[in-house]
Structures are given as C-alpha cells and as structure tokens.
PDB file of C-alpha atoms in Angstrom:
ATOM      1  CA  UNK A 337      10.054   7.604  21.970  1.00  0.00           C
ATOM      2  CA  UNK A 338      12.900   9.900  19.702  1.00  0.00           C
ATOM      3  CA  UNK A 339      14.106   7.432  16.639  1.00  0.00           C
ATOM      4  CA  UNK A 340      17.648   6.424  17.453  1.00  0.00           C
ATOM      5  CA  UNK A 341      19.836   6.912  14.034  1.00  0.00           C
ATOM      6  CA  UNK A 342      23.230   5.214  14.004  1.00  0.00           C
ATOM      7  CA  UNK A 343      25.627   4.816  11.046  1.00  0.00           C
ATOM      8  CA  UNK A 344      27.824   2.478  10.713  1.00  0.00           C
ATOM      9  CA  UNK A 345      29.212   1.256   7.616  1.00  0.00           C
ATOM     10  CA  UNK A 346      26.201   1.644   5.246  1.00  0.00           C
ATOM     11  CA  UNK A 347      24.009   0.815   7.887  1.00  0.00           C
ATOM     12  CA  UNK A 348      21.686   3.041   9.181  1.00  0.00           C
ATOM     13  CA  UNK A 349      18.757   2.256  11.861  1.00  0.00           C
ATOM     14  CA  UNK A 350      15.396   3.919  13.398  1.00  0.00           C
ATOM     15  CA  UNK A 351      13.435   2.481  16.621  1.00  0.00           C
ATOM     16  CA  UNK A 352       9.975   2.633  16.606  1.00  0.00           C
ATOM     17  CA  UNK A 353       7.301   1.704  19.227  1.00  0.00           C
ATOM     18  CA  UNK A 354       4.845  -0.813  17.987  1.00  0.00           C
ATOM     19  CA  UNK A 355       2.102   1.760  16.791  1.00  0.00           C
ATOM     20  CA  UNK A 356       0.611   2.429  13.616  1.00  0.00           C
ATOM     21  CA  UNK A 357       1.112   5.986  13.469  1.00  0.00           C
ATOM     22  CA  UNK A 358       5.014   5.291  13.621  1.00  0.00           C
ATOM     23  CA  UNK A 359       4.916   4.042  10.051  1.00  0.00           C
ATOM     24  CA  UNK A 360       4.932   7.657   9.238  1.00  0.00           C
ATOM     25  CA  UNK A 361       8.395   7.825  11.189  1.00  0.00           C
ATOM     26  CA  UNK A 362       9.653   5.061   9.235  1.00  0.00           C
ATOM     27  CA  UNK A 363       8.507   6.058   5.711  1.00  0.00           C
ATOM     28  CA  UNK A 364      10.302   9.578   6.547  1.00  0.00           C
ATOM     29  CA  UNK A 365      13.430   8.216   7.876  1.00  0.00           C
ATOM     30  CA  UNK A 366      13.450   5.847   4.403  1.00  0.00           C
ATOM     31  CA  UNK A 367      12.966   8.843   2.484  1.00  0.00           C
ATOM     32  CA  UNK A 368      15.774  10.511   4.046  1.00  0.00           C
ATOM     33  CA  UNK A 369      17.701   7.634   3.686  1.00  0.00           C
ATOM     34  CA  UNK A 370      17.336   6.950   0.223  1.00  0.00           C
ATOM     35  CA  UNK A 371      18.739  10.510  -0.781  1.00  0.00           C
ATOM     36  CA  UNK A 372      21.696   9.819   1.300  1.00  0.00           C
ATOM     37  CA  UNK A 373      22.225   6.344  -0.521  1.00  0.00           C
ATOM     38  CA  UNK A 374      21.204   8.258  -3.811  1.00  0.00           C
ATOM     39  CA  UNK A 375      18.540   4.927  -4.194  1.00  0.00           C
ATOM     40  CA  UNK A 376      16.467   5.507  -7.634  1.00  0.00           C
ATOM     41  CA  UNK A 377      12.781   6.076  -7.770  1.00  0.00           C
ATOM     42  CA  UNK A 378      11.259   2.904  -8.680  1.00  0.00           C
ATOM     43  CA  UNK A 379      13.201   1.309  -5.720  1.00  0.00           C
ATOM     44  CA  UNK A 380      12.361   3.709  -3.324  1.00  0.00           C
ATOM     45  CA  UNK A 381       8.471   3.403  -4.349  1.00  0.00           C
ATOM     46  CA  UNK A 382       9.062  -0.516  -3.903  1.00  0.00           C
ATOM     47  CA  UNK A 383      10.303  -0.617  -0.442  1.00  0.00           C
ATOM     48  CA  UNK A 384       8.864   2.179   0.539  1.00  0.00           C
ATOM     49  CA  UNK A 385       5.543   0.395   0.094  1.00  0.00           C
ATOM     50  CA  UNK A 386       7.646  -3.195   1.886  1.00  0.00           C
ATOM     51  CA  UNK A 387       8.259  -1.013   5.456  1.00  0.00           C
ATOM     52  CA  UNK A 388       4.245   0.057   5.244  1.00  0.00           C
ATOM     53  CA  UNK A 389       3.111  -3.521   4.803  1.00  0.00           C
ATOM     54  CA  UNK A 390       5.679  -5.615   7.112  1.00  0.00           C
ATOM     55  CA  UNK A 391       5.307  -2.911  10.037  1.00  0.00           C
ATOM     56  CA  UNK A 392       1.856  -2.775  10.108  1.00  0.00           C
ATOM     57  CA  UNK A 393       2.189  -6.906   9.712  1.00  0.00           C
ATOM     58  CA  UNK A 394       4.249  -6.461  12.773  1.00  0.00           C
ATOM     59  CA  UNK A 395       1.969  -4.165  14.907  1.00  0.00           C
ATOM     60  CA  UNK A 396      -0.833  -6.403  14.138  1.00  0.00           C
ATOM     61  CA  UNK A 397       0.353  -9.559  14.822  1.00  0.00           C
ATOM     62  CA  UNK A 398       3.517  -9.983  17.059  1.00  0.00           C
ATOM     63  CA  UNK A 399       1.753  -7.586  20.178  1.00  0.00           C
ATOM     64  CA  UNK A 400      -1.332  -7.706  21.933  1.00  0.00           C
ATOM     65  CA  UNK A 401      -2.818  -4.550  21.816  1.00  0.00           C
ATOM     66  CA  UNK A 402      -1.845  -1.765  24.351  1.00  0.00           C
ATOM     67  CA  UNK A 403       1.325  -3.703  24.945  1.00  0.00           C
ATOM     68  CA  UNK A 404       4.216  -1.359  24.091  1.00  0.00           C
ATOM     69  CA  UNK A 405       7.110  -2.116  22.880  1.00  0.00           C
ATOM     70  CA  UNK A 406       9.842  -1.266  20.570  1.00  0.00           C
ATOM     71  CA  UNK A 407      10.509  -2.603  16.897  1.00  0.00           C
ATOM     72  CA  UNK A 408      14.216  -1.872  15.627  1.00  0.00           C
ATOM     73  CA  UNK A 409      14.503  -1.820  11.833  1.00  0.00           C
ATOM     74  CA  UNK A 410      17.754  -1.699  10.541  1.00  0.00           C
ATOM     75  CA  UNK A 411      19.202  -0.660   6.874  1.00  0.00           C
ATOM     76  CA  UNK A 412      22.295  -1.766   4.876  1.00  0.00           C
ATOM     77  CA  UNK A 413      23.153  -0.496   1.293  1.00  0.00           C
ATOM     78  CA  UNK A 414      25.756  -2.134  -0.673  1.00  0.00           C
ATOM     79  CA  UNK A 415      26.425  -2.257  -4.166  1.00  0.00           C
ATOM     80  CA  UNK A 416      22.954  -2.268  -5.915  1.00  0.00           C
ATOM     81  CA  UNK A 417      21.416  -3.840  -3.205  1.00  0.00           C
ATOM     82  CA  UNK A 418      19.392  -3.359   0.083  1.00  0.00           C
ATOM     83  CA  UNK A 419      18.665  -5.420   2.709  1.00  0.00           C
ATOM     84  CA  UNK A 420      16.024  -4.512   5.579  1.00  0.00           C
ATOM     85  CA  UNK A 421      15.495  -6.112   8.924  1.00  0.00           C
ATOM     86  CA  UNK A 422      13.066  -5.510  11.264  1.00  0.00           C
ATOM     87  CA  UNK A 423      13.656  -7.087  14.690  1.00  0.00           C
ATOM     88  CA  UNK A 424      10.721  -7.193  17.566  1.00  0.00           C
ATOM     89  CA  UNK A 425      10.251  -8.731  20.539  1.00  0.00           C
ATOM     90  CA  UNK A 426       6.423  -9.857  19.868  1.00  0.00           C
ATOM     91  CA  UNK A 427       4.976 -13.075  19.907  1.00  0.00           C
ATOM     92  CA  UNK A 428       6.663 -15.534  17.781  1.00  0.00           C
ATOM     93  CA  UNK A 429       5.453 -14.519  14.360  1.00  0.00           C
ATOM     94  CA  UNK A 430       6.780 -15.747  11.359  1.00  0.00           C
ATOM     95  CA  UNK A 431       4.937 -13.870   7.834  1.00  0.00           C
ATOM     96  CA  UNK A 432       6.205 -15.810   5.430  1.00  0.00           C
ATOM     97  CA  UNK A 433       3.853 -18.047   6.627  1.00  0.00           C
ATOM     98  CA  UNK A 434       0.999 -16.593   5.801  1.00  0.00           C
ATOM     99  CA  UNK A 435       1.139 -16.369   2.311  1.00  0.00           C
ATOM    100  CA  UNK A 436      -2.070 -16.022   0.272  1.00  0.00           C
ATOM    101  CA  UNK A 437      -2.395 -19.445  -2.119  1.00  0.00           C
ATOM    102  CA  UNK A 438      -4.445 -17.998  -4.753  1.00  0.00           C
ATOM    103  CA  UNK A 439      -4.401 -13.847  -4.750  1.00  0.00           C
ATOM    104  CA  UNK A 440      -6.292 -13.262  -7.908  1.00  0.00           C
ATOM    105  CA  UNK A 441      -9.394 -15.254  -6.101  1.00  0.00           C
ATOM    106  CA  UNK A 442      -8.787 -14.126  -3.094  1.00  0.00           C
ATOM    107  CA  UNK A 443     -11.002 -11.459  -0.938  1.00  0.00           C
ATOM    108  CA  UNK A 444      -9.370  -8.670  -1.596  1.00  0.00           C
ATOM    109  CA  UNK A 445     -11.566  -7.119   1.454  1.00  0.00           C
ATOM    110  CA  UNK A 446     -10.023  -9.241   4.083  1.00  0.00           C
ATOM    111  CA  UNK A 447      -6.249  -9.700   4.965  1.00  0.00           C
ATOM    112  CA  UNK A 448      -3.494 -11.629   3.257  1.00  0.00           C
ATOM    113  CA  UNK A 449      -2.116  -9.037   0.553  1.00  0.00           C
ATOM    114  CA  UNK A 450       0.300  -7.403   2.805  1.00  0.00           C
ATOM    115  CA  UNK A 451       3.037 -10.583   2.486  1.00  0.00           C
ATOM    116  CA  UNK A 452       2.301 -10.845  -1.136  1.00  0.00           C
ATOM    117  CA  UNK A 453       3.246  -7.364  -2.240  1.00  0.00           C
ATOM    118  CA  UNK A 454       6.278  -7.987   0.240  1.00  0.00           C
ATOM    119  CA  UNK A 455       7.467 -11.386  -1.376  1.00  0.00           C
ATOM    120  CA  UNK A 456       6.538  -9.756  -4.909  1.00  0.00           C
ATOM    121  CA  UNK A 457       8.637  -6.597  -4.481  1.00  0.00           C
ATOM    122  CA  UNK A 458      11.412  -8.097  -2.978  1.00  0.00           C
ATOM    123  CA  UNK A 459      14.611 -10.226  -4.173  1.00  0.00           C
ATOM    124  CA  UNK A 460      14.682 -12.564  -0.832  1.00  0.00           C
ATOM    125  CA  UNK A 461      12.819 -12.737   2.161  1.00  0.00           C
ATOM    126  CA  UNK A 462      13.925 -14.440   5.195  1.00  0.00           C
ATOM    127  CA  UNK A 463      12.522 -15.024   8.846  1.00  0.00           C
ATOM    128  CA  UNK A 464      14.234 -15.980  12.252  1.00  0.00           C
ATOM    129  CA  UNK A 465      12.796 -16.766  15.713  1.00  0.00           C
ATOM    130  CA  UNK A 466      16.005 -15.358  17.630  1.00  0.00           C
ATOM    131  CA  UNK A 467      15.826 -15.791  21.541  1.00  0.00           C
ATOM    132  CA  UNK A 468      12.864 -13.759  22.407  1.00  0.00           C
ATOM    133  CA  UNK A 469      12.831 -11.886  19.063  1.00  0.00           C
ATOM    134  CA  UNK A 470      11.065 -11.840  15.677  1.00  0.00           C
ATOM    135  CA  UNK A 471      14.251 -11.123  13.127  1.00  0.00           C
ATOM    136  CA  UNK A 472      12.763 -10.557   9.602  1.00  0.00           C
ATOM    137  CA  UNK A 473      15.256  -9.583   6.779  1.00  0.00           C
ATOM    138  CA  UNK A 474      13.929  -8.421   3.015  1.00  0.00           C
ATOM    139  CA  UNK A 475      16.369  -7.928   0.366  1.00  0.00           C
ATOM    140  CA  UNK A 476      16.150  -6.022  -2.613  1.00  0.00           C
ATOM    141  CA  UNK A 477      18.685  -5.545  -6.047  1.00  0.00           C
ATOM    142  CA  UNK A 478      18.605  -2.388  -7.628  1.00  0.00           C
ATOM    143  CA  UNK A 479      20.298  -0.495 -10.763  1.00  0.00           C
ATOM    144  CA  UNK A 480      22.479   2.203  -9.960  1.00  0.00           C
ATOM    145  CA  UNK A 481      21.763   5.392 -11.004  1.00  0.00           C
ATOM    146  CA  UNK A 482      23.714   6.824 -13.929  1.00  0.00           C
ATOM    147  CA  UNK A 483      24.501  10.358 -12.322  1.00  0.00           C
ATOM    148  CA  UNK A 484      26.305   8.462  -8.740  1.00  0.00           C
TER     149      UNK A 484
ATOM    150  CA  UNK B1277       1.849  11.844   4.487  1.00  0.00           C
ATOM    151  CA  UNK B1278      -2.112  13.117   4.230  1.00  0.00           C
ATOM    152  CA  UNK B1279      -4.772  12.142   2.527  1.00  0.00           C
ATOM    153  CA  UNK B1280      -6.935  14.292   0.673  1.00  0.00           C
ATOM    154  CA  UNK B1281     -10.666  13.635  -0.416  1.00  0.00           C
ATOM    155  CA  UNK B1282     -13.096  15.264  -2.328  1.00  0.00           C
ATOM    156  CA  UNK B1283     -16.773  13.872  -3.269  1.00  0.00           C
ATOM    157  CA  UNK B1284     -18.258  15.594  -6.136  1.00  0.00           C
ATOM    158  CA  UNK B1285     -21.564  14.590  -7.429  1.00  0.00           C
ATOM    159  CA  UNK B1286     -21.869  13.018 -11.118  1.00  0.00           C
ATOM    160  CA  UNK B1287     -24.653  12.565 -13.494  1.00  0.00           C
ATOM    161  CA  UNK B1288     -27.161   9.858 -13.265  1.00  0.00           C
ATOM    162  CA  UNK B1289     -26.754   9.753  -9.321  1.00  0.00           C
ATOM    163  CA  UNK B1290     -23.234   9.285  -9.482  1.00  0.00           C
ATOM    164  CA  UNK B1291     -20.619  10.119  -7.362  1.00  0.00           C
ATOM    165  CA  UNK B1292     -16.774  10.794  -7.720  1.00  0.00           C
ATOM    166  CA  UNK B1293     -14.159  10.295  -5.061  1.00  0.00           C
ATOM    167  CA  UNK B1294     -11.284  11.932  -5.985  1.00  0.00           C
ATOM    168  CA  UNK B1295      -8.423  10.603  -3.568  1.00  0.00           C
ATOM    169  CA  UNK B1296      -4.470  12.557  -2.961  1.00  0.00           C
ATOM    170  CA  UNK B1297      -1.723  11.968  -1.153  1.00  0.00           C
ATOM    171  CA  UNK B1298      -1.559   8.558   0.655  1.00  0.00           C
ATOM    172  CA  UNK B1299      -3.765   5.602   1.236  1.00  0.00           C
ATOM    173  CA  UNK B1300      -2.230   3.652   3.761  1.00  0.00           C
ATOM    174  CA  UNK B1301      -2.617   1.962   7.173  1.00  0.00           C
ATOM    175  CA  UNK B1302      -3.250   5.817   9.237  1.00  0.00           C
ATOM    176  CA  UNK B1303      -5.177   7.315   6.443  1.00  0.00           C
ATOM    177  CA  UNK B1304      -7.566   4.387   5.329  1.00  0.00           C
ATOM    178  CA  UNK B1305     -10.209   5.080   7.947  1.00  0.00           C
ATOM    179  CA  UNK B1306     -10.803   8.240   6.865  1.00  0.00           C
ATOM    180  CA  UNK B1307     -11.660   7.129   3.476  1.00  0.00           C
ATOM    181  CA  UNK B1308     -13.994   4.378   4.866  1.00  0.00           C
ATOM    182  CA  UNK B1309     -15.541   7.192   6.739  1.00  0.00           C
ATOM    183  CA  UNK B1310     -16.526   9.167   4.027  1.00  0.00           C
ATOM    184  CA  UNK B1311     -17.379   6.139   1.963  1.00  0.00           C
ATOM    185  CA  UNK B1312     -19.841   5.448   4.454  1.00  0.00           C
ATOM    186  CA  UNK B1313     -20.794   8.749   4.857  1.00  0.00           C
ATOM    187  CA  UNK B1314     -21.613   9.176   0.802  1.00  0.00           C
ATOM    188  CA  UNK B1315     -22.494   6.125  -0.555  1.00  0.00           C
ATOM    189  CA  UNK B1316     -25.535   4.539  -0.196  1.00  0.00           C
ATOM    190  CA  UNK B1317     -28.044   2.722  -2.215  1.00  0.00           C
ATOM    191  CA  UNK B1318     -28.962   5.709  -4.145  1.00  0.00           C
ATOM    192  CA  UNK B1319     -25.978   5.944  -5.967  1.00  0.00           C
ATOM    193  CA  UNK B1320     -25.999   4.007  -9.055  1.00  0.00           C
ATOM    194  CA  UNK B1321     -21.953   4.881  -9.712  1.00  0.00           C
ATOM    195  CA  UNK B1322     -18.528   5.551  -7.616  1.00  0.00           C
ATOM    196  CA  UNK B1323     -15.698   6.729  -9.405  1.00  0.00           C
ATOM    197  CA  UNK B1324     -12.582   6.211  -7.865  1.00  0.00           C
ATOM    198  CA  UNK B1325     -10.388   9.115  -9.667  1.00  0.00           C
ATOM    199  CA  UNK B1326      -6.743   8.801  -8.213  1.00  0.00           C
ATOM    200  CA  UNK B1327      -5.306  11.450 -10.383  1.00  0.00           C
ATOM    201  CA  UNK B1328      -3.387  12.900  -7.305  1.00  0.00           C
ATOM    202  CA  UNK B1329      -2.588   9.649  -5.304  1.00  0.00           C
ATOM    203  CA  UNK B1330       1.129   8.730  -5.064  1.00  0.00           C
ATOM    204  CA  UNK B1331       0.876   5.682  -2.549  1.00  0.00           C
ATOM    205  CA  UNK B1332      -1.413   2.749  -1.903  1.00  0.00           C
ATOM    206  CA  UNK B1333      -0.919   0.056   0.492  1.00  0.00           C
ATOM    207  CA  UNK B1334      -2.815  -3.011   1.621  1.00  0.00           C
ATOM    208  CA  UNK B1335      -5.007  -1.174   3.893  1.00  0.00           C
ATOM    209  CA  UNK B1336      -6.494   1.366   1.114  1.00  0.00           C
ATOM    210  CA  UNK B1337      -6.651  -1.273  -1.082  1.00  0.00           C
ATOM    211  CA  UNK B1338      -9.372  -3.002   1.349  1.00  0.00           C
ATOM    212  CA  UNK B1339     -11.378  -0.040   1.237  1.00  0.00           C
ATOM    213  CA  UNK B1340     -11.227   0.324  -2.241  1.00  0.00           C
ATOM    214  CA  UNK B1341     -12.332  -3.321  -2.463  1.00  0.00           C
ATOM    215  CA  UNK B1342     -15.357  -2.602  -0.012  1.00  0.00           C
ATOM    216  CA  UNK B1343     -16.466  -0.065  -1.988  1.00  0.00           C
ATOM    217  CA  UNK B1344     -16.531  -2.080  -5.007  1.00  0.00           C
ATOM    218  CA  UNK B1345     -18.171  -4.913  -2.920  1.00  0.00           C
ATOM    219  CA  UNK B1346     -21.153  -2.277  -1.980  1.00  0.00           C
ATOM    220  CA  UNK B1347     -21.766  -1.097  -5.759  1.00  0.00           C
ATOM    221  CA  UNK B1348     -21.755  -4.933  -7.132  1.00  0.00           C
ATOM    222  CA  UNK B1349     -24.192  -5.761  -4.474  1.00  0.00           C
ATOM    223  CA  UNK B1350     -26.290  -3.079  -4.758  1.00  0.00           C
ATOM    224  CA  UNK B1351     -26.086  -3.478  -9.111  1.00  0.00           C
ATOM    225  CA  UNK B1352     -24.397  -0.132  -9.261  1.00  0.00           C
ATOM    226  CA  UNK B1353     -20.864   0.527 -11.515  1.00  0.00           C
ATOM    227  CA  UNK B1354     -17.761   1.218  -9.543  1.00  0.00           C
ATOM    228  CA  UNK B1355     -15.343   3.079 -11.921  1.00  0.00           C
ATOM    229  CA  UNK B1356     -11.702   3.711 -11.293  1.00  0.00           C
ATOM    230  CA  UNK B1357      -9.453   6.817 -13.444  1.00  0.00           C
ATOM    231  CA  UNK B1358      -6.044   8.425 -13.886  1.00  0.00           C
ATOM    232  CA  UNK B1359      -3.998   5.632 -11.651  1.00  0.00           C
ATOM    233  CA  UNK B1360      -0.388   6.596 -11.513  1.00  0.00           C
ATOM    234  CA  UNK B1361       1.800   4.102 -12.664  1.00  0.00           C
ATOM    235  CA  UNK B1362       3.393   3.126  -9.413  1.00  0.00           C
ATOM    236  CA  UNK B1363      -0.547   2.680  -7.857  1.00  0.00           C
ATOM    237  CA  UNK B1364      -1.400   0.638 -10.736  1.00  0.00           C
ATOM    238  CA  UNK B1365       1.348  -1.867 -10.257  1.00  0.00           C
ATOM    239  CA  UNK B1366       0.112  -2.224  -6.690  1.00  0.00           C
ATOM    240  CA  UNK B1367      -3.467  -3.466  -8.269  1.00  0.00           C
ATOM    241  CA  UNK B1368      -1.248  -5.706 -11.098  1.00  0.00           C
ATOM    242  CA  UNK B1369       1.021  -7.438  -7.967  1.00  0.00           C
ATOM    243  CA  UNK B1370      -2.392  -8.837  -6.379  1.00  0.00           C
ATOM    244  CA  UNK B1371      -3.943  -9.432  -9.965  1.00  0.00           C
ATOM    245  CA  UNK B1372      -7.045  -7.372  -9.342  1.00  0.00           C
ATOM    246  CA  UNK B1373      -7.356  -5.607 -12.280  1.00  0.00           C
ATOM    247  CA  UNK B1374      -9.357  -8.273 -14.340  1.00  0.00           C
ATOM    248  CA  UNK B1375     -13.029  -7.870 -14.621  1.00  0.00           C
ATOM    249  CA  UNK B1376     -12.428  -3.954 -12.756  1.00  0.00           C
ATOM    250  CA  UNK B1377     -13.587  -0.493 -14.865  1.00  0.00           C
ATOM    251  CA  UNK B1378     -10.379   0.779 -14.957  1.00  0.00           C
ATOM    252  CA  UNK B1379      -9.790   3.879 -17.462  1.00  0.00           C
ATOM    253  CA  UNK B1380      -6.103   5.473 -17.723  1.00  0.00           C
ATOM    254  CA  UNK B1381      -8.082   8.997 -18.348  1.00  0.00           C
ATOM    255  CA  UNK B1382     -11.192  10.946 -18.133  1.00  0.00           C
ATOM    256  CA  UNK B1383     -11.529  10.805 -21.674  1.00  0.00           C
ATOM    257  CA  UNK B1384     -11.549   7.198 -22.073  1.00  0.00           C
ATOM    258  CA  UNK B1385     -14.063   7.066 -19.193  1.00  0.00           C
ATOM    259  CA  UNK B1386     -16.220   9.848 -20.822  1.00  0.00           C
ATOM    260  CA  UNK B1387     -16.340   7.630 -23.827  1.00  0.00           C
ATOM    261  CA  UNK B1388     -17.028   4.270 -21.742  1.00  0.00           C
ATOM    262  CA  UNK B1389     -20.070   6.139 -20.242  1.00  0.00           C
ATOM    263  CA  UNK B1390     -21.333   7.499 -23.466  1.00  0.00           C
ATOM    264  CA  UNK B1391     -21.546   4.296 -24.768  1.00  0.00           C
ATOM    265  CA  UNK B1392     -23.355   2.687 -22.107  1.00  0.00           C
ATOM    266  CA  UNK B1393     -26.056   5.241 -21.870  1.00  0.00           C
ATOM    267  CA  UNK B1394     -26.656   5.090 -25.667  1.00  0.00           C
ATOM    268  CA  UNK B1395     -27.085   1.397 -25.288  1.00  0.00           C
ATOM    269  CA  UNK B1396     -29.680   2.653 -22.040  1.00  0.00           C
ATOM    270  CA  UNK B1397     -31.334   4.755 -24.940  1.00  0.00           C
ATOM    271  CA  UNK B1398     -31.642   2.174 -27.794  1.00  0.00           C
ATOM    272  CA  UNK B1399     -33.298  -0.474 -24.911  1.00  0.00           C
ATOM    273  CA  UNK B1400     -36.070   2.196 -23.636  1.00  0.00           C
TER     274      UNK B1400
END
C-alpha cells in the first residue's frame, strides 16, 4: 500500500493498512511533517508518542486479525494548534471508553495505559461512530517557536 | 526506528540491560525476548540503563513492568538509570515512578548500591 500525501490548506494526510509495522510509516510521515509546520520539540515528542498509542489502539481493537483494511489519518495545523484524526472502518470502537479508573494502581503489565497517555498529552479528545467508520479526532495547543 | 540492546553482566549476579533507540509496539518483542533469554532466577539484579533511549510507548512500558514483576517475585532488585527526560515523563503520566529504583545517573546508582552492600556487610 504507497501512503497517499495530499495538502490542502494545512492539512496533510497518510493511509495506512491496519498493521503494526505501519506505525513506523506514520511516525516518519509526522516527523516530516512537523519540520514542514516548523512544530517544536516537546510537541513533536507528545504526539509523536499519541499516533503510536491510538494506532496500535486501532489495529488492536477495531479489526479482526488478518482482516485488511485501510486507516486514514489526517493532519491540520493552525495557529499553535494541531488536531489529528484517524478514521477506520473497524468495528465500532470508541477509546475514550476505555479509560483506566485508577492508573497509579493499576497493572501496569496488562493494557489500559495507551488512552491515558493519549487523554494526558492531549488538549481534547473526541470520538464519532460515522456510517461505517470509527472517526477519532485529538487536539493539541502548542507555543510557537521563536525563530518562525 | 530500531532498537538496540546490550546485556552486560554486573557484580553480585547482576545484570544490565542497556536499551537505544525505540521501545514501542514493533520493537517490544525483541526486548521480551532477550529478557527471557537473560533473566532468570539466578540473577539477584536487572538494571534497566536507558541512557540511549529516545522513545517509550505503552508496549515497552509492559515489558519493562514484566521485568520488574519477575525480580519482585523472585526477591531480586530491579534498578532503572540515565532516563531521558521525555522517557521519564512517560513513567510520571501513568504515575509509576513511586516505590521504583530509579537513579538519574550511574553515580547516584553506584552510591545506592554501595550503601546497600555495606548494610549486607554490617548484618553478616
């Protein structure tokens, strides 16, 4: 599957087939894209870890395994802030729902972390059930870089 | 985005797994491997050193946690050194750090394990 790359108007976007080796794709198109957007380190280490832990979430959860598909996740940079969506086709799967009550007593050897570093490193989370797609948008506010 | 890892012996039937690069979702199985593959009930210490490690997701941090799991279980110490400050805010978000061996350097490690074999010494 090549990554499709479109920009239009600050938005850029990358489609990925629900496998967990494609996270590499996606970290590498986000580093690419935060040089372009000239996004500063601390936000780029923040989100950078947020695409890891929802795609994996996704390719987890929303397929059943050997099922291939495609996840589309799209970017838009405006004005000190981000916002990410990733759209699939999967299973209804909503992540926000599976928040971890209680993370400092939690088993940290089973699951549950992945939406709490998402929810913790991001402004706003948000999830849709559109049609036959999963629609989930993170957004993140960031300041500027002095040299732009 | 690799992973690299080297397993160096310590003193006292230690061991130190020195982890660089990433620990994420594709990489984590290889460090479960050679967790697996190195420590056993023989080893009475693992020292996580993550001088060179620049990201850590979910999925490393499980196998970090497993390993820490295996050395509590089998009464050993598991150590961690040198986390970069962007690896240990990943350990602060899920409030794991409490009750951990955590040591910013080697030094301060060095000086951790000095003390507790001199208290080893004065109970013999």
């Amino acid at each position: 599957m090549i990554a499709v790359d479109i920009d239009v108007k600050n938005t850029r976007s990358i489609t990925l087939q629900n496998r967990l080796e494609d996270s590499i794709k996606l970290a590498d198109f986000f580093s690419d894209y935060v040089k372009t957007y000239k996004i500063p380190d601390d936000a780029y280490n923040d989100l950078r870890l947020v695409l890891e832990e929802a795609f994996i979430n996704i390719t987890s959860y929303a397929y059943d395994r050997g099922d291939s598909q495609t996840i589309t996740v799209d970017f838009n940079n405006t004005a000190g802030e981000i916002r990410i969506t990733f759209n699939d086709t999967g299973i209804a799967f909503d992540p926000l729902s599976h928040t971890t009550d209680n993370i400092e007593t939690a088993d940290h050897c089973e699951g549950g972390m992945g939406i709490h570093i998402i929810r913790s490193l991001t402004d706003h989370q948000q999830y849709h059930r559109v049609g036959q797609s999963n629609v989930f948008t993170v957004t993140k506010h960031y300041t500027k870089q002095n040299n732009e | 985005m690799s992973l690299d890892i080297v397993i160096t012996p310590e003193a006292n039937n230690g061991k130190r797994i020195s982890i660089a690069g990433s620990l994420d979702s594709n990489t984590a199985p290889e460090l479960q491997q050679s967790i697996d593959d190195e420590i056993n009930d023989s080893v009475n210490a693992t020292i996580i050193d993550f001088k060179g490690l620049d990201f850590l997701s979910s999925a490393g941090l499980r196998v970090i946690f497993k390993a820490k799991k295996m050395m509590d279980g089998n009464g050993g110490k598991f150590l961690m050194v040198n986390l970069q400050p962007q690896i240990k805010k990943v350990f602060e978000i899920i409030k794991a750090l409490d009750g951990m061996n955590v040591f910013k350097d080697q030094a301060e490690m060095d000086e951790y394990l000095t003390a507790m074999q001199d208290k080893v010494k004065q109970g013999e």
